[in-house]
Amino acid sequence: MSTLLPPPKEIAMMPVDWVEERSGAISFGKFMLFRNVPKDISWLQTLGSALITVFILQSTTGILLAMYYQPDPDTAWSTIQWITNDATLGWLVRGMHKWGSSIMVVLLFLHMGRTFLFGAYKYPREMTWITGAIIFILVMGMSFTGYLLVFDERAYWATIVGVNINGTAPILGPALSYILMVGPEISTYTLSRFYSLHMLVLPSAIGGLIFLHMLLVVRLGVTSPPWSRMQPTEDDV
Amino acid sequence: MPRLTARERREGYQREYAFQKRHGKPFFPNAVFHDTIVSLIVVALIMGLTILWYAQFGPVSADPTAERVGGLLGPAYEAKADPGVLGYHPQPDWYFFFLFELLRIFKTPQLLIVGTIIIPTIWMVLLIGWPFIDRNPDRRLSRRPIALAIGVMVPVVLLTLTFYGSKAPGVGGAASTEPGAAAFAGGACSTCHVLANAGTAGNVGPVLDDAKPDYATALKLITNGQGGMPSFKATYTEDEISCLAGYVATWSAAVGETPGPNADTAKETYPASCEKAGGLFTGTASSAAGP
Ligand code: HEM
């Protein structure tokens, strides 16, 4: 009997080998983990991965909030109230989403500052910077659309001001604020439009761009700090 | 050092980076270890802020004009949005303070667009296009004086604007303390009209600094409405409407402290009607006290 069965270790590896043979996922994972990075990378280069963490956190808490939130002028505010005061740990979920957004903006500025000071946007990493810059603008859009959703006094009036800012643009301005608000004033449609932008359109766009950003980072490798002493010598060429 | 061609520079970079990678260290566990620590710190920070916020906010008042409750980190939420509430001074979230402050700097109707559209657009173009603007191939800061200067200046400017933006008393009512200004800016009018003196930027109705209505016109429109302009007969008392009309007639197209061209038409009632209307309509200006 025993001769018919391979040793236990091989049995354990069978699903892994099965996946590897069909997808190459295992060797890809190994490549990702064990690819070399410059010896002297610094702590400042951890901010990007912290941003990924916060993005995952925002997505998770956002999905949880979406399970209870109703984007309707009559009930939006009460659902927020309910989440904050009555739902089990609702305050934690809402609070982490709220403060996570502020921390994300801070981290974006720091990460941008780091890549700027390192000159990391220079050849060949121009596209990494450009995808990052677009992410930055979209994240500001997330903040703007998210602000209205609480639908309290602050949210309402700040959004009016924000939409009016768009409205001052020549030619396109009034049309733009009309499109944003779905009419001349904030209504049910404004709220559902902002909600759809905030939870579907912008996060998907940001997620896709983060994927591109990471593709570029892995392909090009992270820079060593500009003060790096790791220079090739003549006989090393 | 001899000037290198662009191609030689790129090849130089490739050689250098290949060398650094060959003599580098594996991503796991070195970088992963650092990344994990920083991510954990960030998550702990977010949880800490949340707990502090939750521990300090008190019960929420149903009265929208009541003092904001909440501790160091602000309230859980404010009263439910009510378009009819007067005297609310909106503030954006802190990361839009810089934009908010730009609005206040360029608050005259002719310049408004500089703060709202032109500067932010230039910003975004510079941000996205930056790798093509900075053509200096060197990455060492000591060889990048211009980039270094910009890298220091941008945060300083942003932080300064953010600081002053956070001190601003809200877009509505920010600009003026004349009688009627707070009511105009805090009420529905601000949603639809640009009036520099009140610091409003609404865009549904005409720019009042251009329309320069006299008192009678303003009184008629506010009372009865016309076209896209709603009637406020049911919303405000007669004194309040007279006060708003007087305010608009007096301060449309005003230059600083000098009232606009139609100020005389409102002389009889303004600011007397505002005093009678009381509350938000009286204004907080006491020109005697000086700045
Ligand atoms: C959600 C937003 C973002 C995420 C998740 C993200 C993630 C990352 C990660 C993980 C890295 C690897 C190196 C490091 O951690 O420093 C990186 C590198 C980089 N990022 Fe971002 N990033 C974001 C936004 C931005 C923004 C706004 C910019 C600039 C406008 C930017 C520009 C760059 C550049 C130029 C690099 C290459 C750095 C190097 O090779 O040294 N990123 N990003």
Short mmCIF file of C-alpha atoms in Angstrom, two decimals, chain B residues 150-267:
data_model
loop_
_atom_site.label_atom_id
_atom_site.label_comp_id
_atom_site.label_asym_id
_atom_site.label_seq_id
_atom_site.Cartn_x
_atom_site.Cartn_y
_atom_site.Cartn_z
CA ILE B 150 11.17 75.14 -4.38
CA GLY B 151 11.10 72.12 -2.10
CA VAL B 152 11.42 74.40 0.92
CA MET B 153 9.16 77.16 -0.36
CA VAL B 154 6.15 75.04 -1.30
CA PRO B 155 5.62 73.55 2.18
CA VAL B 156 6.20 76.97 3.78
CA VAL B 157 3.60 78.62 1.53
CA LEU B 158 1.12 75.76 2.00
CA LEU B 159 1.55 75.70 5.77
CA THR B 160 1.16 79.49 5.97
CA LEU B 161 -2.01 79.43 3.89
CA THR B 162 -3.30 76.49 5.94
CA PHE B 163 -2.58 78.33 9.17
CA TYR B 164 -4.39 81.50 8.14
CA GLY B 165 -7.17 79.49 6.52
CA SER B 166 -7.76 77.72 9.82
CA LYS B 167 -8.13 81.07 11.58
CA ALA B 168 -10.63 82.35 9.04
CA PRO B 169 -14.12 82.61 10.45
CA GLY B 170 -15.69 80.73 7.56
CA VAL B 171 -16.37 81.84 4.02
CA GLY B 172 -19.78 83.24 4.79
CA GLY B 173 -19.47 86.41 6.78
CA ALA B 174 -15.71 86.32 6.52
CA ALA B 175 -15.26 89.55 4.68
CA SER B 176 -17.37 92.19 6.36
CA THR B 177 -18.85 93.18 9.68
CA GLU B 178 -21.31 95.75 8.24
CA PRO B 179 -24.96 95.42 9.30
CA GLY B 180 -26.66 92.82 7.10
CA ALA B 181 -23.40 91.27 5.83
CA ALA B 182 -23.53 88.29 8.19
CA ALA B 183 -27.15 87.59 7.32
CA PHE B 184 -26.41 87.84 3.60
CA ALA B 185 -23.35 85.63 3.78
CA GLY B 186 -24.80 83.13 6.19
CA GLY B 187 -28.14 82.81 4.44
CA ALA B 188 -29.33 81.52 1.13
CA CYS B 189 -28.09 84.63 -0.71
CA SER B 190 -24.47 83.42 -0.53
CA THR B 191 -25.40 80.29 -2.45
CA CYS B 192 -26.43 82.24 -5.51
CA HIS B 193 -24.65 85.58 -5.50
CA VAL B 194 -21.16 86.99 -5.67
CA LEU B 195 -20.90 89.99 -3.39
CA ALA B 196 -17.32 90.87 -2.58
CA ASN B 197 -18.11 92.82 0.57
CA ALA B 198 -19.84 89.81 2.10
CA GLY B 199 -17.20 87.46 0.71
CA THR B 200 -19.71 85.25 -1.07
CA ALA B 201 -19.09 83.38 -4.31
CA GLY B 202 -22.45 81.94 -5.35
CA ASN B 203 -22.97 81.60 -9.06
CA VAL B 204 -26.65 80.98 -9.74
CA GLY B 205 -27.75 84.62 -9.74
CA PRO B 206 -26.06 87.75 -11.06
CA VAL B 207 -22.85 89.09 -9.58
CA LEU B 208 -24.25 91.83 -7.38
CA ASP B 209 -21.08 93.90 -7.67
CA ASP B 210 -21.78 94.13 -11.40
CA ALA B 211 -25.57 94.46 -11.15
CA LYS B 212 -25.26 97.27 -8.54
CA PRO B 213 -29.01 97.28 -7.80
CA ASP B 214 -30.52 100.30 -6.08
CA TYR B 215 -32.55 99.93 -2.91
CA ALA B 216 -35.96 99.79 -4.60
CA THR B 217 -34.90 97.08 -7.07
CA ALA B 218 -33.31 94.98 -4.37
CA LEU B 219 -36.31 95.37 -2.08
CA LYS B 220 -38.66 94.31 -4.86
CA LEU B 221 -36.62 91.27 -5.85
CA ILE B 222 -35.99 89.99 -2.35
CA THR B 223 -39.64 90.42 -1.44
CA ASN B 224 -41.27 89.02 -4.55
CA GLY B 225 -38.56 87.08 -6.32
CA GLN B 226 -38.21 87.02 -10.09
CA GLY B 227 -37.05 84.30 -12.47
CA GLY B 228 -34.44 82.20 -10.68
CA MET B 229 -34.53 84.43 -7.61
CA PRO B 230 -36.83 83.05 -4.92
CA SER B 231 -39.21 85.24 -2.92
CA PHE B 232 -38.17 85.75 0.68
CA LYS B 233 -41.46 87.23 1.87
CA ALA B 234 -42.20 84.16 3.94
CA THR B 235 -38.66 83.70 5.21
CA TYR B 236 -37.82 87.14 6.58
CA THR B 237 -39.66 89.93 8.35
CA GLU B 238 -40.12 93.27 6.63
CA ASP B 239 -37.27 94.82 8.60
CA GLU B 240 -34.99 91.95 7.73
CA ILE B 241 -35.77 92.27 4.02
CA SER B 242 -35.30 96.01 4.17
CA CYS B 243 -31.98 95.45 5.91
CA LEU B 244 -30.79 92.98 3.25
CA ALA B 245 -31.90 95.28 0.44
CA GLY B 246 -30.16 98.20 2.12
CA TYR B 247 -27.03 96.18 2.63
CA VAL B 248 -26.95 95.03 -1.00
CA ALA B 249 -27.66 98.52 -2.34
CA THR B 250 -25.02 100.09 -0.13
CA TRP B 251 -22.19 97.61 -0.43
CA SER B 252 -22.48 96.29 -4.00
CA ALA B 253 -19.42 97.39 -5.98
CA ALA B 254 -17.98 98.91 -2.81
CA VAL B 255 -14.28 99.64 -2.82
CA GLY B 256 -12.92 98.75 0.59
CA GLU B 257 -14.61 100.96 3.15
CA THR B 258 -16.16 103.23 0.50
CA PRO B 259 -19.77 102.23 -0.24
CA GLY B 260 -20.93 101.52 -3.79
CA PRO B 261 -22.58 103.96 -6.23
CA ASN B 262 -26.16 103.24 -5.11
CA ALA B 263 -25.52 103.67 -1.41
CA ASP B 264 -27.55 106.89 -1.36
CA THR B 265 -30.74 105.11 -2.42
CA ALA B 266 -30.71 103.13 0.82
CA LYS B 267 -29.77 105.96 3.16
#
